[in-house]
Amino acid sequence: MTHPSVPDIYAAIKNDLHNALPLLDPASQPDDYGRATIPATEQLLENLIKNYEFRLLDNIGDIHAFGNDVNDELVFSRLYGRNRLTN
C-alpha cells in the first residue's frame, strides 16, 4: 500500500478546512462549547501553512491505541468532558 506524500496530506487538510469555513459559526455557542469556529479554523489554516511540527505516526494502529490521546499527529482534537479518563 502506498501512502500519500506529506505535502499531499497537508494540501488535503487545507482543502477540507477551506471547504468547512462557510459551514462554521463565527463564535462558540454556549450550548455547543468546543465546536470549531471560523476564527479557530482560520488560525489552524495559518498554522498549517507555517508547517509546525505535526507528523504522521509511524504505525497507523497507534492512532487509536489506549492512552495515546496526545501525539504528534493530532492537529485538531476535542475534549468531550473535564475528565480525561471518560473522553
CSV table of N, CA, C and O in Angstrom, one decimal:
chain,number,residue,atom,x,y,z
A,1,MET,N,0.8,-1.2,0.0
A,1,MET,CA,0.0,0.0,0.0
A,1,MET,C,0.9,1.2,0.0
A,1,MET,O,1.8,1.4,0.8
A,2,THR,N,0.7,2.1,-0.9
A,2,THR,CA,1.4,3.4,-0.9
A,2,THR,C,0.7,4.5,-0.2
A,2,THR,O,-0.6,4.5,-0.2
A,3,HIS,N,1.4,5.3,0.5
A,3,HIS,CA,0.8,6.4,1.3
A,3,HIS,C,1.0,7.7,0.5
A,3,HIS,O,2.0,7.8,-0.2
A,4,PRO,N,0.1,8.6,0.7
A,4,PRO,CA,0.3,9.9,0.0
A,4,PRO,C,1.5,10.6,0.7
A,4,PRO,O,1.8,10.4,1.8
A,5,SER,N,2.0,11.5,-0.1
A,5,SER,CA,3.2,12.3,0.4
A,5,SER,C,2.7,13.3,1.5
A,5,SER,O,1.5,13.7,1.5
A,6,VAL,N,3.6,13.7,2.3
A,6,VAL,CA,3.2,14.7,3.3
A,6,VAL,C,2.7,16.0,2.7
A,6,VAL,O,1.6,16.5,3.2
A,7,PRO,N,3.3,16.5,1.6
A,7,PRO,CA,2.7,17.7,1.0
A,7,PRO,C,1.2,17.5,0.5
A,7,PRO,O,0.4,18.3,0.6
A,8,ASP,N,1.0,16.3,0.0
A,8,ASP,CA,-0.4,15.9,-0.5
A,8,ASP,C,-1.4,15.9,0.7
A,8,ASP,O,-2.5,16.3,0.6
A,9,ILE,N,-0.9,15.4,1.8
A,9,ILE,CA,-1.8,15.3,3.0
A,9,ILE,C,-2.1,16.7,3.5
A,9,ILE,O,-3.2,17.0,3.8
A,10,TYR,N,-1.1,17.6,3.6
A,10,TYR,CA,-1.3,18.9,4.0
A,10,TYR,C,-2.3,19.6,3.0
A,10,TYR,O,-3.1,20.4,3.4
A,11,ALA,N,-2.1,19.4,1.8
A,11,ALA,CA,-3.0,20.0,0.8
A,11,ALA,C,-4.4,19.6,1.0
A,11,ALA,O,-5.4,20.4,0.9
A,12,ALA,N,-4.6,18.3,1.3
A,12,ALA,CA,-6.0,17.8,1.5
A,12,ALA,C,-6.6,18.4,2.8
A,12,ALA,O,-7.8,18.7,2.8
A,13,ILE,N,-5.8,18.5,3.8
A,13,ILE,CA,-6.3,19.1,5.1
A,13,ILE,C,-6.7,20.6,4.8
A,13,ILE,O,-7.7,21.0,5.2
A,14,LYS,N,-5.8,21.3,4.1
A,14,LYS,CA,-6.1,22.7,3.8
A,14,LYS,C,-7.4,22.8,3.0
A,14,LYS,O,-8.2,23.7,3.3
A,15,ASN,N,-7.5,22.0,2.0
A,15,ASN,CA,-8.7,22.0,1.2
A,15,ASN,C,-10.0,21.7,2.0
A,15,ASN,O,-11.0,22.4,1.9
A,16,ASP,N,-9.9,20.7,2.9
A,16,ASP,CA,-11.0,20.4,3.8
A,16,ASP,C,-11.4,21.6,4.7
A,16,ASP,O,-12.6,21.9,4.9
A,17,LEU,N,-10.4,22.2,5.2
A,17,LEU,CA,-10.6,23.4,6.1
A,17,LEU,C,-11.2,24.6,5.3
A,17,LEU,O,-12.2,25.2,5.8
A,18,HIS,N,-10.8,24.8,4.1
A,18,HIS,CA,-11.3,25.9,3.3
A,18,HIS,C,-12.8,25.6,3.0
A,18,HIS,O,-13.7,26.4,3.0
A,19,ASN,N,-13.1,24.3,2.7
A,19,ASN,CA,-14.5,23.9,2.4
A,19,ASN,C,-15.4,24.0,3.6
A,19,ASN,O,-16.6,24.2,3.5
A,20,ALA,N,-14.8,23.8,4.8
A,20,ALA,CA,-15.6,23.9,6.0
A,20,ALA,C,-15.9,25.3,6.5
A,20,ALA,O,-17.0,25.5,7.1
A,21,LEU,N,-15.1,26.3,6.1
A,21,LEU,CA,-15.3,27.6,6.6
A,21,LEU,C,-16.7,28.2,6.4
A,21,LEU,O,-17.3,28.7,7.4
A,22,PRO,N,-17.4,28.0,5.2
A,22,PRO,CA,-18.7,28.6,5.1
A,22,PRO,C,-19.8,27.9,6.0
A,22,PRO,O,-20.9,28.4,6.2
A,23,LEU,N,-19.4,26.7,6.5
A,23,LEU,CA,-20.4,26.0,7.3
A,23,LEU,C,-20.2,26.2,8.8
A,23,LEU,O,-21.1,25.7,9.6
A,24,LEU,N,-19.2,27.0,9.2
A,24,LEU,CA,-18.9,27.2,10.6
A,24,LEU,C,-19.5,28.5,11.2
A,24,LEU,O,-19.8,29.4,10.5
A,25,ASP,N,-19.7,28.5,12.5
A,25,ASP,CA,-20.2,29.7,13.2
A,25,ASP,C,-19.1,30.6,13.4
A,25,ASP,O,-17.9,30.2,13.6
A,26,PRO,N,-19.3,31.9,13.5
A,26,PRO,CA,-18.3,32.9,13.8
A,26,PRO,C,-17.8,32.9,15.2
A,26,PRO,O,-16.7,33.4,15.5
A,27,ALA,N,-18.6,32.3,16.1
A,27,ALA,CA,-18.1,32.3,17.5
A,27,ALA,C,-18.7,31.0,18.2
A,27,ALA,O,-19.7,30.4,17.7
A,28,SER,N,-18.1,30.6,19.3
A,28,SER,CA,-18.6,29.4,20.0
A,28,SER,C,-20.0,29.7,20.6
A,28,SER,O,-20.2,30.9,21.0
A,29,GLN,N,-20.9,28.8,20.6
A,29,GLN,CA,-22.2,28.9,21.2
A,29,GLN,C,-22.1,28.2,22.6
A,29,GLN,O,-21.5,27.2,22.8
A,30,PRO,N,-22.7,28.8,23.6
A,30,PRO,CA,-22.7,28.3,25.0
A,30,PRO,C,-23.1,26.8,25.1
A,30,PRO,O,-22.6,26.1,25.9
A,31,ASP,N,-24.1,26.4,24.3
A,31,ASP,CA,-24.6,25.1,24.4
A,31,ASP,C,-23.8,24.1,23.5
A,31,ASP,O,-24.1,22.9,23.5
A,32,ASP,N,-22.8,24.6,22.8
A,32,ASP,CA,-22.0,23.7,21.9
A,32,ASP,C,-20.5,24.1,22.1
A,32,ASP,O,-19.8,24.2,21.1
A,33,TYR,N,-20.1,24.2,23.3
A,33,TYR,CA,-18.7,24.6,23.6
A,33,TYR,C,-17.7,23.6,23.0
A,33,TYR,O,-17.9,22.4,23.1
A,34,GLY,N,-16.7,24.1,22.3
A,34,GLY,CA,-15.7,23.2,21.8
A,34,GLY,C,-15.8,22.9,20.3
A,34,GLY,O,-14.9,22.4,19.7
A,35,ARG,N,-16.9,23.4,19.7
A,35,ARG,CA,-17.1,23.2,18.3
A,35,ARG,C,-16.2,24.1,17.5
A,35,ARG,O,-15.9,25.2,18.0
A,36,ALA,N,-15.7,23.7,16.4
A,36,ALA,CA,-14.9,24.5,15.6
A,36,ALA,C,-15.6,25.8,15.1
A,36,ALA,O,-16.8,25.7,14.8
A,37,THR,N,-14.9,26.9,15.1
A,37,THR,CA,-15.5,28.2,14.7
A,37,THR,C,-14.6,28.7,13.5
A,37,THR,O,-13.5,28.2,13.2
A,38,ILE,N,-15.1,29.7,12.9
A,38,ILE,CA,-14.4,30.3,11.8
A,38,ILE,C,-13.0,30.8,12.2
A,38,ILE,O,-12.0,30.5,11.6
A,39,PRO,N,-12.9,31.6,13.3
A,39,PRO,CA,-11.6,32.0,13.7
A,39,PRO,C,-10.6,30.9,14.1
A,39,PRO,O,-9.5,30.9,13.7
A,40,ALA,N,-11.1,29.9,14.7
A,40,ALA,CA,-10.3,28.7,15.1
A,40,ALA,C,-9.8,28.0,13.8
A,40,ALA,O,-8.6,27.6,13.7
A,41,THR,N,-10.7,27.9,12.8
A,41,THR,CA,-10.3,27.2,11.6
A,41,THR,C,-9.3,28.1,10.8
A,41,THR,O,-8.3,27.6,10.2
A,42,GLU,N,-9.5,29.4,10.8
A,42,GLU,CA,-8.6,30.3,10.1
A,42,GLU,C,-7.2,30.2,10.8
A,42,GLU,O,-6.2,30.2,10.1
A,43,GLN,N,-7.2,30.2,12.1
A,43,GLN,CA,-5.9,30.1,12.8
A,43,GLN,C,-5.2,28.7,12.5
A,43,GLN,O,-4.0,28.7,12.3
A,44,LEU,N,-6.0,27.7,12.4
A,44,LEU,CA,-5.4,26.4,12.1
A,44,LEU,C,-4.8,26.4,10.7
A,44,LEU,O,-3.7,25.9,10.5
A,45,LEU,N,-5.5,27.0,9.8
A,45,LEU,CA,-5.0,27.1,8.4
A,45,LEU,C,-3.7,27.9,8.4
A,45,LEU,O,-2.7,27.5,7.7
A,46,GLU,N,-3.6,29.0,9.1
A,46,GLU,CA,-2.4,29.8,9.2
A,46,GLU,C,-1.3,28.9,9.8
A,46,GLU,O,-0.1,29.0,9.3
A,47,ASN,N,-1.6,28.2,10.8
A,47,ASN,CA,-0.5,27.3,11.5
A,47,ASN,C,-0.1,26.2,10.5
A,47,ASN,O,1.1,25.8,10.5
A,48,LEU,N,-1.0,25.6,9.8
A,48,LEU,CA,-0.6,24.6,8.9
A,48,LEU,C,0.3,25.1,7.8
A,48,LEU,O,1.2,24.4,7.3
A,49,ILE,N,0.0,26.3,7.3
A,49,ILE,CA,0.8,26.9,6.3
A,49,ILE,C,2.2,27.1,6.8
A,49,ILE,O,3.2,26.9,6.1
A,50,LYS,N,2.4,27.4,8.1
A,50,LYS,CA,3.7,27.6,8.7
A,50,LYS,C,4.4,26.2,8.9
A,50,LYS,O,5.6,26.2,9.2
A,51,ASN,N,3.6,25.1,8.7
A,51,ASN,CA,4.2,23.8,8.8
A,51,ASN,C,4.9,23.5,10.1
A,51,ASN,O,6.0,23.2,10.2
A,52,TYR,N,4.1,23.6,11.2
A,52,TYR,CA,4.6,23.3,12.5
A,52,TYR,C,5.0,21.8,12.6
A,52,TYR,O,5.0,21.1,11.6
A,53,GLU,N,5.4,21.3,13.7
A,53,GLU,CA,6.0,20.0,13.9
A,53,GLU,C,5.0,18.9,13.9
A,53,GLU,O,5.2,17.8,14.5
A,54,PHE,N,3.8,19.0,13.2
A,54,PHE,CA,2.9,17.9,13.1
A,54,PHE,C,3.6,16.8,12.2
A,54,PHE,O,4.3,17.1,11.3
A,55,ARG,N,3.3,15.6,12.5
A,55,ARG,CA,3.8,14.5,11.7
A,55,ARG,C,2.9,13.3,11.8
A,55,ARG,O,2.1,13.2,12.8
A,56,LEU,N,2.9,12.5,10.8
A,56,LEU,CA,2.1,11.2,10.9
A,56,LEU,C,2.9,10.2,11.7
A,56,LEU,O,4.1,10.1,11.7
A,57,LEU,N,2.1,9.4,12.5
A,57,LEU,CA,2.7,8.4,13.3
A,57,LEU,C,3.3,7.3,12.4
A,57,LEU,O,2.7,7.0,11.3
A,58,ASP,N,4.3,6.7,12.8
A,58,ASP,CA,4.9,5.6,12.1
A,58,ASP,C,4.0,4.4,11.9
A,58,ASP,O,4.0,3.7,10.9
A,59,ASN,N,3.2,4.1,13.0
A,59,ASN,CA,2.3,2.9,13.0
A,59,ASN,C,0.9,3.5,13.0
A,59,ASN,O,0.5,4.0,14.0
A,60,ILE,N,0.1,3.3,12.0
A,60,ILE,CA,-1.3,3.8,11.9
A,60,ILE,C,-2.1,3.2,13.1
A,60,ILE,O,-3.0,3.9,13.6
A,61,GLY,N,-1.8,2.0,13.6
A,61,GLY,CA,-2.5,1.4,14.7
A,61,GLY,C,-2.4,2.2,16.0
A,61,GLY,O,-3.2,2.1,16.8
A,62,ASP,N,-1.3,3.0,16.1
A,62,ASP,CA,-1.1,3.8,17.3
A,62,ASP,C,-2.1,4.9,17.4
A,62,ASP,O,-2.3,5.4,18.5
A,63,ILE,N,-2.7,5.3,16.4
A,63,ILE,CA,-3.7,6.4,16.4
A,63,ILE,C,-4.8,6.1,17.4
A,63,ILE,O,-5.2,7.0,18.2
A,64,HIS,N,-5.3,4.9,17.5
A,64,HIS,CA,-6.4,4.6,18.3
A,64,HIS,C,-5.9,3.8,19.6
A,64,HIS,O,-6.8,3.2,20.3
A,65,ALA,N,-4.6,3.7,19.8
A,65,ALA,CA,-4.2,2.9,21.0
A,65,ALA,C,-4.6,3.6,22.3
A,65,ALA,O,-4.6,4.8,22.4
A,66,PHE,N,-4.9,2.8,23.2
A,66,PHE,CA,-5.3,3.3,24.6
A,66,PHE,C,-4.2,4.1,25.2
A,66,PHE,O,-3.1,3.7,25.1
A,67,GLY,N,-4.5,5.3,25.7
A,67,GLY,CA,-3.5,6.1,26.3
A,67,GLY,C,-2.8,7.0,25.3
A,67,GLY,O,-1.9,7.8,25.8
A,68,ASN,N,-3.0,6.9,24.0
A,68,ASN,CA,-2.3,7.7,23.0
A,68,ASN,C,-3.2,8.9,22.6
A,68,ASN,O,-3.3,9.2,21.4
A,69,ASP,N,-3.8,9.6,23.6
A,69,ASP,CA,-4.7,10.7,23.2
A,69,ASP,C,-4.0,12.0,23.0
A,69,ASP,O,-4.6,13.0,22.6
A,70,VAL,N,-2.7,12.0,23.1
A,70,VAL,CA,-1.9,13.2,22.8
A,70,VAL,C,-0.7,12.7,22.0
A,70,VAL,O,0.1,11.9,22.5
A,71,ASN,N,-0.6,13.1,20.7
A,71,ASN,CA,0.5,12.7,19.9
A,71,ASN,C,0.8,13.7,18.8
A,71,ASN,O,0.0,14.6,18.6
A,72,ASP,N,1.9,13.5,18.1
A,72,ASP,CA,2.3,14.5,17.1
A,72,ASP,C,1.4,14.6,15.9
A,72,ASP,O,1.4,15.5,15.1
A,73,GLU,N,0.5,13.6,15.7
A,73,GLU,CA,-0.4,13.6,14.5
A,73,GLU,C,-1.7,14.4,14.8
A,73,GLU,O,-2.3,14.8,13.8
A,74,LEU,N,-2.0,14.7,16.0
A,74,LEU,CA,-3.2,15.5,16.3
A,74,LEU,C,-3.1,16.9,15.9
A,74,LEU,O,-2.2,17.6,16.4
A,75,VAL,N,-4.0,17.3,15.0
A,75,VAL,CA,-4.0,18.7,14.6
A,75,VAL,C,-5.2,19.4,15.2
A,75,VAL,O,-5.1,20.5,15.7
A,76,PHE,N,-6.3,18.7,15.3
A,76,PHE,CA,-7.5,19.3,15.9
A,76,PHE,C,-8.1,18.2,16.8
A,76,PHE,O,-8.4,17.1,16.3
A,77,SER,N,-8.3,18.4,18.0
A,77,SER,CA,-8.9,17.4,18.9
A,77,SER,C,-10.0,18.1,19.8
A,77,SER,O,-9.9,19.4,20.0
A,78,ARG,N,-10.9,17.4,20.3
A,78,ARG,CA,-12.0,17.9,21.1
A,78,ARG,C,-12.0,17.2,22.4
A,78,ARG,O,-12.0,16.0,22.4
A,79,LEU,N,-12.1,17.9,23.5
A,79,LEU,CA,-12.3,17.4,24.8
A,79,LEU,C,-13.8,17.3,25.0
A,79,LEU,O,-14.5,18.3,25.0
A,80,TYR,N,-14.3,16.1,25.3
A,80,TYR,CA,-15.8,15.9,25.5
A,80,TYR,C,-16.2,16.1,26.9
A,80,TYR,O,-17.4,16.1,27.2
A,81,GLY,N,-15.3,16.1,27.8
A,81,GLY,CA,-15.7,16.3,29.2
A,81,GLY,C,-14.4,16.8,30.0
A,81,GLY,O,-13.4,16.9,29.4
A,82,ARG,N,-14.6,17.0,31.2
A,82,ARG,CA,-13.5,17.6,32.0
A,82,ARG,C,-12.5,16.5,32.5
A,82,ARG,O,-11.4,16.7,32.8
A,83,ASN,N,-13.0,15.2,32.5
A,83,ASN,CA,-12.2,14.1,33.0
A,83,ASN,C,-11.6,13.4,31.8
A,83,ASN,O,-12.3,12.8,31.0
A,84,ARG,N,-10.3,13.4,31.7
A,84,ARG,CA,-9.7,12.7,30.5
A,84,ARG,C,-9.9,11.2,30.5
A,84,ARG,O,-9.9,10.6,29.5
A,85,LEU,N,-10.2,10.6,31.6
A,85,LEU,CA,-10.5,9.2,31.7
A,85,LEU,C,-11.8,8.8,31.0
A,85,LEU,O,-12.0,7.7,30.6
A,86,THR,N,-12.7,9.7,30.9
A,86,THR,CA,-14.0,9.4,30.3
A,86,THR,C,-14.2,10.0,28.9
A,86,THR,O,-15.3,9.9,28.4
A,87,ASN,N,-13.1,10.5,28.3
A,87,ASN,CA,-13.2,11.0,27.0
A,87,ASN,C,-13.0,9.9,26.0
A,87,ASN,O,-12.3,9.0,26.1
